[in-house]
Amino acid sequence: MAFGSNLSALWILNANGWMQYPTGAHFDIDTLRMEMTSFSELVFNPVSQVKFVHTVMAGYVTGAMFIMAISAWYLLRGRERDVALRSFAIGSVFGTLAIIGTLQLGDSSAYEVAQVQPVKLAAMEGEWQTEPAPAPFHVGCLAGTGSRA
């Protein structure tokens, strides 16, 4: 089941990555459609690969949190204390590593977006006006239509 879910996520994110950055295809003016020229370029699209690994890593975070929640429930109920402590510790370590990986891969995904869709990255960051490099760093943003210029 886990393999099938990951395989499904791979193809969904490959399709999404191709829509964001269409590699391995060309536009045929006669038929007015995109036609695939290289299956391997489609599969190994840099945008989709980073998003896929980021998504899988986020799934690991969710799994670790689920294990920790069940372990905490067992600890609160006083059941299987040794097993609950061990599984909570393993879930904590695995979850921490998965969070670090998810953050790193999310940053890598943003770098890919910056390369292929810089305007999209500016919108993601709430940069409504062009500023000289380096752009200011924002920890958070309350973007609204009224603040846009």
Coordinates of C-alpha atoms in Angstrom, one line a residue:
M1 CA 0.0 0.0 0.0
A2 CA 2.8 2.4 0.9
F3 CA 4.6 1.6 -2.4
G4 CA 1.4 2.2 -4.4
S5 CA 0.7 5.5 -2.6
N6 CA 4.2 6.7 -3.3
L7 CA 4.0 5.6 -7.0
S8 CA 0.7 7.5 -7.3
A9 CA 2.3 10.6 -5.7
L10 CA 5.2 10.3 -8.1
W11 CA 3.0 10.4 -11.2
I12 CA 0.7 13.1 -9.8
L13 CA 3.7 15.3 -9.0
N14 CA 5.3 14.5 -12.4
A15 CA 2.2 15.8 -14.1
N16 CA 2.1 18.9 -11.9
G17 CA 5.9 19.5 -12.4
W18 CA 5.4 19.2 -16.1
M19 CA 2.6 21.7 -16.0
Q20 CA 4.8 24.1 -14.1
Y21 CA 7.9 23.5 -16.2
P22 CA 7.2 21.5 -19.3
T23 CA 10.4 19.6 -20.2
G24 CA 10.6 16.9 -22.8
A25 CA 7.8 18.4 -25.0
H26 CA 7.3 20.8 -27.8
F27 CA 4.2 22.8 -29.0
D28 CA 3.0 21.6 -32.4
I29 CA 1.5 24.7 -34.1
D30 CA -0.4 22.5 -36.6
T31 CA -2.4 20.5 -34.0
L32 CA -2.2 23.3 -31.3
R33 CA -1.1 20.9 -28.6
M34 CA 2.0 20.0 -26.6
E35 CA 3.6 16.7 -27.7
M36 CA 6.0 14.7 -25.7
T37 CA 9.5 14.4 -27.2
S38 CA 11.3 12.7 -24.3
F39 CA 9.7 10.5 -21.6
S40 CA 12.8 10.5 -19.5
E41 CA 12.9 14.3 -19.4
L42 CA 9.3 14.3 -18.3
V43 CA 10.0 11.8 -15.5
F44 CA 13.2 13.5 -14.3
N45 CA 11.9 17.0 -14.5
P46 CA 13.8 18.8 -11.7
V47 CA 10.7 20.6 -10.5
S48 CA 8.7 17.4 -10.0
Q49 CA 11.6 15.4 -8.5
V50 CA 12.2 18.0 -5.7
K51 CA 8.4 18.2 -5.0
F52 CA 8.1 14.4 -4.9
V53 CA 10.8 13.9 -2.3
H54 CA 9.5 16.9 -0.3
T55 CA 6.0 15.4 -0.3
V56 CA 7.3 11.9 0.7
M57 CA 9.3 13.4 3.5
A58 CA 6.2 15.4 4.7
G59 CA 4.4 12.0 4.8
Y60 CA 7.1 10.7 7.0
V61 CA 6.6 13.6 9.4
T62 CA 2.9 12.8 9.5
G63 CA 3.6 9.1 10.2
A64 CA 6.0 10.0 13.0
M65 CA 3.5 12.4 14.6
F66 CA 0.8 9.6 14.4
I67 CA 3.1 7.1 16.1
M68 CA 4.0 9.7 18.8
A69 CA 0.3 10.5 19.4
I70 CA -0.6 6.8 19.8
S71 CA 2.4 6.4 22.1
A72 CA 1.3 9.4 24.2
W73 CA -2.2 8.0 24.4
Y74 CA -0.8 4.7 25.7
L75 CA 1.4 6.5 28.3
L76 CA -1.6 8.6 29.5
R77 CA -3.6 5.4 29.9
G78 CA -0.8 3.6 31.6
R79 CA -0.7 0.8 29.1
E80 CA 2.3 -0.9 27.6
R81 CA 4.6 1.8 29.1
D82 CA 7.9 0.2 27.9
V83 CA 6.6 -0.1 24.3
A84 CA 5.1 3.3 24.3
L85 CA 8.3 5.0 25.6
R86 CA 10.4 3.2 23.0
S87 CA 8.0 4.0 20.1
F88 CA 7.7 7.6 21.2
A89 CA 11.5 8.0 21.3
I90 CA 11.9 6.4 17.9
G91 CA 9.0 8.5 16.5
S92 CA 10.6 11.6 17.9
V93 CA 14.0 11.0 16.4
F94 CA 12.5 9.9 13.0
G95 CA 10.1 12.9 13.0
T96 CA 12.8 15.4 13.8
L97 CA 15.0 14.1 11.0
A98 CA 12.0 14.1 8.6
I99 CA 11.1 17.7 9.6
I100 CA 14.7 18.8 8.9
G101 CA 14.6 17.0 5.5
T102 CA 11.2 18.5 4.7
L103 CA 12.5 22.0 5.4
Q104 CA 15.6 21.4 3.3
L105 CA 13.6 20.0 0.4
G106 CA 11.1 22.8 0.7
D107 CA 13.9 25.3 0.3
S108 CA 15.3 23.3 -2.7
S109 CA 11.8 23.4 -4.2
A110 CA 11.8 27.2 -3.8
Y111 CA 15.1 27.4 -5.5
E112 CA 13.7 25.4 -8.4
V113 CA 10.7 27.8 -8.6
A114 CA 13.1 30.8 -8.5
Q115 CA 14.9 29.3 -11.6
V116 CA 11.9 28.5 -13.7
Q117 CA 9.1 30.9 -12.4
P118 CA 10.6 33.9 -10.6
V119 CA 7.4 35.8 -10.6
K120 CA 5.6 32.9 -8.9
L121 CA 8.3 32.9 -6.1
A122 CA 7.8 36.6 -5.6
A123 CA 4.1 36.1 -5.2
M124 CA 4.7 33.2 -2.8
E125 CA 6.9 35.5 -0.7
G126 CA 4.5 38.5 -0.9
E127 CA 6.9 40.7 -2.8
W128 CA 4.5 43.0 -4.7
Q129 CA 7.1 45.6 -5.7
T130 CA 10.5 45.0 -7.3
E131 CA 13.3 45.8 -4.9
P132 CA 17.0 45.9 -5.6
A133 CA 18.9 42.8 -4.7
P134 CA 19.0 41.4 -2.1
A135 CA 15.3 41.5 -1.4
P136 CA 14.4 41.9 2.3
F137 CA 13.8 38.8 4.3
H138 CA 10.3 38.4 5.7
V139 CA 9.5 36.0 8.5
G140 CA 5.8 36.2 7.9
C141 CA 3.4 38.0 5.6
L142 CA -0.2 39.1 5.7
A143 CA -0.8 39.6 2.1
G144 CA -3.9 41.3 1.1
T145 CA -5.2 43.0 -2.0
G146 CA -5.1 46.4 -0.3
S147 CA -1.3 46.2 0.3
R148 CA -0.5 45.4 -3.3
A149 CA 0.9 48.2 -5.5

